[in-house]
Short mmCIF file of C-alpha atoms and ligand atoms in Angstrom, two decimals:
data_model
loop_
_atom_site.label_atom_id
_atom_site.label_comp_id
_atom_site.label_asym_id
_atom_site.label_seq_id
_atom_site.Cartn_x
_atom_site.Cartn_y
_atom_site.Cartn_z
CA MET A 1 58.48 127.24 37.24
CA ALA A 2 59.39 123.55 37.81
CA GLU A 3 56.51 121.15 37.15
CA GLN A 4 54.72 120.28 40.37
CA THR A 5 52.47 117.29 40.84
CA ARG A 6 52.20 116.73 44.61
CA LYS A 7 51.91 119.59 47.11
CA ARG A 8 55.21 120.48 48.68
CA VAL A 9 56.47 120.47 52.24
CA LEU A 10 59.55 122.28 53.54
CA SER A 11 60.96 122.14 57.04
CA GLY A 12 64.30 122.24 58.83
CA VAL A 13 66.18 122.11 62.12
CA GLN A 14 69.11 124.31 63.14
CA PRO A 15 72.41 122.52 63.80
CA SER A 16 72.81 124.64 66.92
CA GLY A 17 73.19 121.94 69.58
CA ASN A 18 72.05 118.42 70.38
CA LEU A 19 68.66 117.53 68.93
CA THR A 20 66.11 116.88 71.66
CA ILE A 21 63.06 114.72 72.05
CA GLY A 22 61.16 118.03 71.54
CA ASN A 23 62.65 118.40 68.04
CA TYR A 24 61.75 114.78 67.38
CA LEU A 25 58.11 115.10 68.45
CA GLY A 26 57.49 118.61 67.12
CA ALA A 27 59.26 118.10 63.80
CA LEU A 28 60.96 114.82 62.78
CA GLN A 29 58.17 112.41 63.72
CA GLN A 30 55.72 114.45 61.63
CA TRP A 31 58.10 114.70 58.72
CA VAL A 32 58.40 110.94 58.55
CA ALA A 33 54.62 110.61 58.65
CA GLU A 34 54.13 113.14 55.84
CA GLN A 35 56.83 112.03 53.41
CA ASP A 36 54.42 110.01 51.26
CA ASN A 37 51.70 112.66 51.31
CA TYR A 38 53.82 115.51 49.94
CA ASP A 39 56.87 116.25 47.81
CA CYS A 40 59.15 116.90 50.80
CA PHE A 41 62.22 119.10 51.23
CA PHE A 42 64.00 118.80 54.56
CA CYS A 43 67.03 120.99 55.13
CA VAL A 44 69.58 121.48 57.87
CA VAL A 45 69.24 125.21 58.40
CA ASP A 46 72.88 126.05 59.06
CA LEU A 47 72.48 129.73 58.11
CA HIS A 48 69.87 130.09 60.85
CA ALA A 49 72.32 128.67 63.37
CA LEU A 50 74.63 131.64 62.62
CA THR A 51 72.16 133.99 64.32
CA VAL A 52 73.99 133.17 67.55
CA PRO A 53 77.78 132.62 67.79
CA GLN A 54 78.96 129.17 66.60
CA ASP A 55 82.32 127.44 66.71
CA PRO A 56 83.16 126.66 63.02
CA ALA A 57 84.34 123.06 63.54
CA THR A 58 81.37 122.28 65.78
CA LEU A 59 78.93 123.81 63.30
CA ARG A 60 80.33 121.66 60.47
CA ALA A 61 80.14 118.49 62.59
CA LYS A 62 76.63 119.29 63.87
CA THR A 63 75.39 119.95 60.32
CA ARG A 64 76.31 116.39 59.29
CA GLU A 65 74.99 115.02 62.58
CA VAL A 66 71.58 116.64 62.09
CA ALA A 67 71.36 115.39 58.49
CA ALA A 68 72.21 111.86 59.66
CA LEU A 69 69.55 112.13 62.37
CA TYR A 70 66.91 113.00 59.74
CA LEU A 71 67.71 109.75 57.93
CA ALA A 72 68.02 107.76 61.16
CA ALA A 73 64.59 109.02 62.25
CA GLY A 74 63.10 107.54 59.09
CA ILE A 75 63.36 110.16 56.35
CA ASP A 76 63.85 108.22 53.13
CA PRO A 77 66.08 110.14 50.69
CA SER A 78 64.50 108.36 47.75
CA ARG A 79 61.17 109.94 48.72
CA ALA A 80 62.30 113.29 50.21
CA SER A 81 65.09 115.73 49.36
CA VAL A 82 67.51 116.16 52.27
CA PHE A 83 70.00 119.02 51.97
CA VAL A 84 72.00 121.71 53.71
CA GLN A 85 70.46 125.19 53.46
CA SER A 86 73.73 126.99 52.64
CA HIS A 87 74.32 124.61 49.70
CA VAL A 88 71.45 126.37 47.91
CA PRO A 89 72.44 130.06 47.62
CA ALA A 90 68.94 131.02 46.42
CA HIS A 91 67.89 131.05 50.12
CA THR A 92 70.05 134.06 50.95
CA GLU A 93 69.21 135.90 47.75
CA LEU A 94 65.45 135.62 48.26
CA ALA A 95 65.92 136.49 51.94
CA TRP A 96 67.50 139.82 50.93
CA ILE A 97 64.71 140.60 48.46
CA LEU A 98 62.08 139.83 51.12
CA THR A 99 64.02 141.81 53.76
CA CYS A 100 63.48 144.87 51.60
CA LEU A 101 59.71 144.28 51.83
CA THR A 102 59.61 143.65 55.58
CA PRO A 103 58.57 146.39 58.01
CA LEU A 104 60.83 146.39 61.10
CA GLY A 105 57.73 146.41 63.31
CA TRP A 106 56.83 142.89 62.13
CA LEU A 107 60.23 141.62 63.24
CA TYR A 108 60.35 143.37 66.62
CA ARG A 109 57.04 141.69 67.49
CA MET A 110 58.41 138.14 67.18
CA THR A 111 58.42 136.41 70.57
CA GLN A 112 61.39 134.19 69.69
CA PHE A 113 63.44 137.33 68.91
CA LYS A 114 62.37 138.93 72.19
CA ASP A 115 63.22 135.76 74.17
CA LYS A 116 66.60 135.16 72.55
CA ALA A 117 67.57 138.85 72.57
CA ALA A 118 66.69 139.07 76.27
CA LYS A 119 69.34 136.42 76.97
CA GLN A 120 72.07 138.65 75.44
CA LYS A 121 73.40 142.14 76.16
CA GLN A 122 71.35 144.58 74.08
CA GLU A 123 74.33 146.00 72.17
CA SER A 124 75.53 142.53 71.15
CA VAL A 125 72.22 141.21 69.77
CA GLY A 126 72.97 140.45 66.10
CA ALA A 127 70.84 141.82 63.28
CA GLY A 128 70.54 138.21 62.05
CA LEU A 129 68.52 137.30 65.12
CA LEU A 130 66.02 140.01 64.17
CA SER A 131 65.83 139.12 60.48
CA TYR A 132 65.76 135.32 61.06
CA PRO A 133 62.01 135.05 60.20
CA VAL A 134 62.67 136.57 56.76
CA LEU A 135 65.27 133.92 55.97
CA MET A 136 62.78 131.31 57.17
CA ALA A 137 60.12 132.82 54.89
CA ALA A 138 62.57 132.58 51.98
CA ASP A 139 63.29 128.91 52.84
CA ILE A 140 59.60 128.09 52.62
CA LEU A 141 58.50 130.30 49.72
CA LEU A 142 61.32 129.19 47.40
CA TYR A 143 59.79 125.70 47.34
CA GLN A 144 56.19 126.92 46.99
CA ALA A 145 55.52 124.81 50.09
CA ALA A 146 51.84 124.33 50.89
CA ALA A 147 52.58 122.93 54.35
CA VAL A 148 55.31 123.36 56.94
CA PRO A 149 55.43 120.70 59.68
CA VAL A 150 56.78 122.46 62.78
CA GLY A 151 56.33 122.68 66.54
CA ASP A 152 54.02 125.20 68.14
CA ASP A 153 56.83 127.75 68.70
CA GLN A 154 57.05 128.38 64.95
CA ARG A 155 53.42 129.50 64.52
CA GLN A 156 54.31 133.20 64.52
CA HIS A 157 57.09 132.70 61.97
CA LEU A 158 54.64 130.96 59.66
CA GLU A 159 52.29 133.92 59.97
CA ILE A 160 54.99 136.37 58.93
CA THR A 161 55.84 134.07 56.00
CA ARG A 162 52.24 134.21 54.81
CA ASP A 163 52.16 138.00 55.30
CA LEU A 164 55.31 138.38 53.20
CA ALA A 165 53.99 136.07 50.48
CA GLN A 166 50.76 138.04 50.37
CA ARG A 167 52.62 141.36 50.23
CA PHE A 168 54.81 140.14 47.38
CA ASN A 169 51.86 138.67 45.48
CA HIS A 170 49.92 141.91 45.91
CA LEU A 171 52.82 144.07 44.67
CA TYR A 172 54.15 141.91 41.85
CA GLY A 173 51.40 139.47 40.91
CA GLU A 174 50.62 135.92 42.06
CA THR A 175 54.04 134.34 42.70
CA PHE A 176 54.08 132.44 45.99
CA VAL A 177 51.91 129.69 47.45
CA LEU A 178 50.65 130.68 50.93
CA PRO A 179 51.91 127.98 53.31
CA GLU A 180 50.02 126.46 56.26
CA ALA A 181 51.67 125.37 59.51
CA LEU A 182 51.26 121.62 60.19
CA ILE A 183 51.36 121.45 63.98
CA PRO A 184 51.13 117.97 65.55
CA LYS A 185 48.12 117.29 67.79
CA GLU A 186 50.36 115.84 70.49
CA GLY A 187 53.91 116.90 71.30
CA ALA A 188 53.77 120.32 69.62
CA ARG A 189 55.45 121.91 72.64
CA ILE A 190 57.52 119.65 74.85
CA MET A 191 58.65 121.41 78.00
CA GLY A 192 61.97 121.32 79.87
CA LEU A 193 62.30 118.32 82.20
CA ASP A 194 63.99 120.49 84.84
CA ASN A 195 61.56 123.38 84.33
CA PRO A 196 58.24 122.42 82.74
CA LEU A 197 57.28 126.08 82.36
CA VAL A 198 59.83 126.67 79.57
CA LYS A 199 60.07 125.01 76.14
CA MET A 200 62.58 122.18 75.90
CA SER A 201 65.44 123.63 73.87
CA LYS A 202 68.63 122.20 72.40
CA SER A 203 70.65 125.29 73.31
CA GLU A 204 69.78 125.17 77.03
CA ALA A 205 72.94 124.32 78.96
CA SER A 206 71.58 122.61 82.08
CA GLU A 207 72.27 118.87 82.25
CA TYR A 208 68.78 117.68 83.19
CA HIS A 209 66.80 119.96 80.87
CA ALA A 210 66.37 117.75 77.79
CA VAL A 211 66.63 114.19 76.52
CA TYR A 212 68.91 114.29 73.49
CA LEU A 213 68.32 111.91 70.60
CA LEU A 214 71.82 110.48 71.01
CA ASP A 215 71.71 110.07 74.80
CA PRO A 216 72.55 106.51 75.95
CA PRO A 217 69.74 104.67 77.84
CA ASP A 218 71.23 105.22 81.32
CA LYS A 219 71.38 108.97 80.73
CA ILE A 220 67.81 109.01 79.43
CA ARG A 221 66.72 107.13 82.55
CA LYS A 222 68.53 109.55 84.88
CA LYS A 223 67.09 112.64 83.19
CA ILE A 224 63.49 111.39 83.16
CA MET A 225 63.59 109.98 86.69
CA ARG A 226 64.77 113.42 87.89
CA ALA A 227 62.13 115.34 85.91
CA GLN A 228 60.36 117.97 87.97
CA THR A 229 56.84 117.00 89.09
CA ASP A 230 54.71 118.26 92.01
CA SER A 231 53.56 117.14 95.42
CA GLY A 232 50.23 115.70 94.16
CA ARG A 233 49.44 112.07 93.35
CA GLU A 234 46.93 112.10 90.49
CA ILE A 235 48.22 111.18 87.04
CA ARG A 236 46.01 113.21 84.72
CA PHE A 237 46.51 115.54 81.76
CA SER A 238 46.15 119.09 83.02
CA THR A 239 46.57 122.72 81.95
CA ASP A 240 47.33 123.81 85.54
CA PRO A 241 50.87 125.30 85.56
CA GLN A 242 51.42 123.66 88.99
CA ARG A 243 50.99 120.27 87.30
CA ALA A 244 53.00 121.10 84.17
CA GLY A 245 55.71 118.53 84.92
CA VAL A 246 53.34 115.55 85.07
CA ASN A 247 51.43 116.89 82.07
CA ASN A 248 54.69 117.09 80.11
CA LEU A 249 55.60 113.47 80.92
CA LEU A 250 52.11 112.35 79.92
CA THR A 251 52.39 114.34 76.68
CA ILE A 252 55.70 112.69 75.79
CA TYR A 253 54.18 109.29 76.55
CA GLN A 254 51.10 110.03 74.44
CA ALA A 255 53.07 111.42 71.48
CA LEU A 256 55.33 108.35 71.41
CA THR A 257 52.71 105.66 72.00
CA GLY A 258 49.84 107.19 70.03
CA ALA A 259 47.45 106.06 72.82
CA SER A 260 44.43 108.20 73.73
CA ARG A 261 44.36 110.42 76.82
CA GLU A 262 41.59 108.30 78.35
CA ALA A 263 43.53 105.07 77.85
CA ILE A 264 46.68 106.60 79.36
CA GLU A 265 44.85 108.02 82.38
CA ALA A 266 43.19 104.63 82.92
CA GLN A 267 46.58 102.88 82.60
CA PHE A 268 48.08 105.04 85.38
CA ASP A 269 45.01 105.19 87.60
CA GLY A 270 46.09 104.51 91.20
CA LYS A 271 49.78 104.44 90.26
CA GLY A 272 52.51 106.85 91.38
CA TYR A 273 54.73 109.38 89.59
CA GLY A 274 57.61 106.86 89.75
CA ASP A 275 55.56 104.40 87.66
CA LEU A 276 54.79 107.08 85.09
CA LYS A 277 58.45 108.05 84.85
CA LYS A 278 59.52 104.42 84.38
CA ALA A 279 56.97 103.99 81.58
CA VAL A 280 58.21 107.17 79.88
CA VAL A 281 61.82 105.96 80.14
CA GLU A 282 60.83 102.69 78.50
CA VAL A 283 59.01 104.23 75.56
CA VAL A 284 61.72 106.87 74.96
CA VAL A 285 64.50 104.23 75.05
CA ASP A 286 62.49 101.95 72.75
CA THR A 287 62.09 104.80 70.26
CA LEU A 288 65.65 106.07 70.40
CA THR A 289 67.60 102.78 70.44
CA PRO A 290 66.85 101.80 66.81
CA LEU A 291 67.27 105.43 65.73
CA GLN A 292 70.71 105.52 67.35
CA GLU A 293 71.72 102.23 65.68
CA ARG A 294 70.78 103.60 62.26
CA TYR A 295 72.62 106.85 63.06
CA GLN A 296 75.84 105.00 63.97
CA ALA A 297 75.67 102.99 60.74
CA LEU A 298 75.23 106.18 58.67
CA ILE A 299 78.15 107.92 60.34
CA ARG A 300 80.36 104.84 59.80
CA GLU A 301 79.48 104.82 56.08
CA GLY A 302 80.31 108.55 55.76
CA GLY A 303 80.34 108.89 51.97
CA TYR A 304 76.71 107.80 51.68
CA LEU A 305 75.51 110.79 53.69
CA ASP A 306 77.58 113.23 51.61
CA GLU A 307 76.12 111.78 48.42
CA ILE A 308 72.56 112.13 49.76
CA LEU A 309 73.24 115.77 50.67
CA ALA A 310 74.74 116.47 47.25
CA GLN A 311 71.74 114.92 45.47
CA GLY A 312 69.34 116.74 47.79
CA ALA A 313 71.01 120.11 47.11
CA ALA A 314 70.89 119.51 43.35
CA ARG A 315 67.15 118.73 43.43
CA ALA A 316 66.46 121.63 45.83
CA SER A 317 68.46 124.06 43.65
CA GLU A 318 66.38 123.16 40.61
CA VAL A 319 63.14 124.07 42.38
CA ALA A 320 64.54 127.06 44.29
CA ASN A 321 66.28 128.59 41.25
CA ALA A 322 63.10 128.36 39.19
CA THR A 323 61.18 130.33 41.83
CA LEU A 324 64.01 132.81 42.22
CA ALA A 325 64.17 133.42 38.46
CA THR A 326 60.47 134.36 38.49
CA VAL A 327 61.00 136.65 41.49
CA ARG A 328 64.00 138.37 39.89
CA GLU A 329 62.05 138.97 36.71
CA ARG A 330 58.96 140.26 38.57
CA ILE A 331 60.88 142.80 40.65
CA GLY A 332 62.88 144.10 37.71
CA LEU A 333 66.40 142.76 38.21
CA LEU A 334 68.32 142.80 34.93
CA PRO A 335 69.10 139.24 33.77
CA ALA A 336 72.81 138.39 33.84
CA LEU A 337 74.05 137.38 30.37
CA THR A 338 76.96 135.10 29.55
CA PRO A 339 79.75 137.11 27.78
CA VAL A 340 79.92 136.32 24.03
CA SER A 341 83.71 135.74 24.39
CA SER A 342 83.17 132.77 26.73
CA LYS A 343 80.63 131.04 24.44
CA SER A 344 82.33 128.50 22.18
N1 AQP B 401 60.25 121.72 72.77
C1 AQP B 401 59.77 121.51 71.56
N2 AQP B 401 58.62 120.85 71.38
C2 AQP B 401 58.12 120.61 70.13
N3 AQP B 401 58.75 121.01 69.01
C3 AQP B 401 59.92 121.66 69.14
N4 AQP B 401 60.78 122.18 68.25
C4 AQP B 401 61.83 122.73 68.89
N5 AQP B 401 61.67 122.59 70.22
C5 AQP B 401 60.49 121.94 70.41
C6 AQP B 401 60.61 122.13 66.81
O1 AQP B 401 61.80 121.61 66.24
C7 AQP B 401 62.00 122.22 64.97
C8 AQP B 401 63.38 122.74 64.84
O2 AQP B 401 63.64 123.76 65.74
P1 AQP B 401 64.82 124.80 65.42
O3 AQP B 401 66.08 124.09 65.23
O4 AQP B 401 64.40 125.71 64.33
O5 AQP B 401 64.98 125.63 66.68
P2 AQP B 401 63.98 126.12 67.74
O6 AQP B 401 62.58 126.11 67.27
O7 AQP B 401 64.42 127.42 68.27
O8 AQP B 401 64.16 124.96 68.72
P3 AQP B 401 65.26 124.70 69.76
O9 AQP B 401 65.49 123.25 69.77
O10 AQP B 401 64.80 125.33 71.02
O11 AQP B 401 66.56 125.37 69.19
P4 AQP B 401 67.57 126.40 69.79
O12 AQP B 401 67.75 126.04 71.21
O13 AQP B 401 68.78 126.15 68.94
O14 AQP B 401 66.97 127.75 69.60
C9 AQP B 401 60.92 123.30 64.80
O15 AQP B 401 59.88 122.77 64.02
C10 AQP B 401 60.45 123.52 66.20
O16 AQP B 401 59.12 123.97 66.26
#
């Protein structure tokens, strides 16, 4: 196996829509914070996006967009490997091997499968949607990742990854590192602005549901000023579902400013919901403006991004292929030999 000095991290985002402030707070912001603490691998999980129908041209464009957003958010390609999942074929090969070890019952239990399948007609739900967690397990286990920085919604998928690693290790000998989920203290589950009882999601169609990372300031302002609140007046963190809208705005504010709950509640004491919304607009715009400037520069340069992705895939392949070779050997797959006639 490839020599490993620092512990590894692996995480990714699907290029299945416009990245939201939820993706930023649950994933990207943490990735940036961890890139010096771990040997990091961040991929654009394009194969995961195929679990629901995608337009080919849009998928290609979104894959580059998401990669550029990683860099614009502060991922430094000299410190972390940034790549596209489908550029490293080991992901699909390990996914198949793990699929053969996965009881169907584990997959039917996944809440994300149940939620996404419920939105489609039963007969058209793709098998990929069901086996998605196995591909995610392969993504993580190939890199022997010790930690996986994700939002709260991915907790269950991390558990199945650990279960699969344990099952493999038990059957074939110690092979995989058991990964831990790294869930941020604040911002692990940002809720929809138009409906604070559902998770903010990039594939939700409604216009006022999410702030996208590439939204211009006037759009950000409009979306936040229209965010659903309640008829109360108190600006306090709360677990009461009736107050979920205000709690969500406070959570966004806290995750972006890093201020304590007490300091934030004191700051808004005696103020109205309009004041809170204005403050959230300001901090979101201040965070996203420099990110958007860096993004535009990266897209203008074009070739730079492609080079980073090529280098990232080469580094990722080295690590992933080493793990896969061990797996192939352990489960008894016959090694492929090069024909004598083609050796010169
Ligand atoms: N609302 C959220 N709050 C905090 N973290 C979130 N994440 C997603 N939504 C929130 C985190 O972002 C990372 C990438 O997510 P993904 O692309 O794998 O897709 P997802 O988890 O299914 O999130 P989306 O944005 O809702 O995607 P669609 O709509 O395409 O299904 C993960 O770390 C996730 O936890």
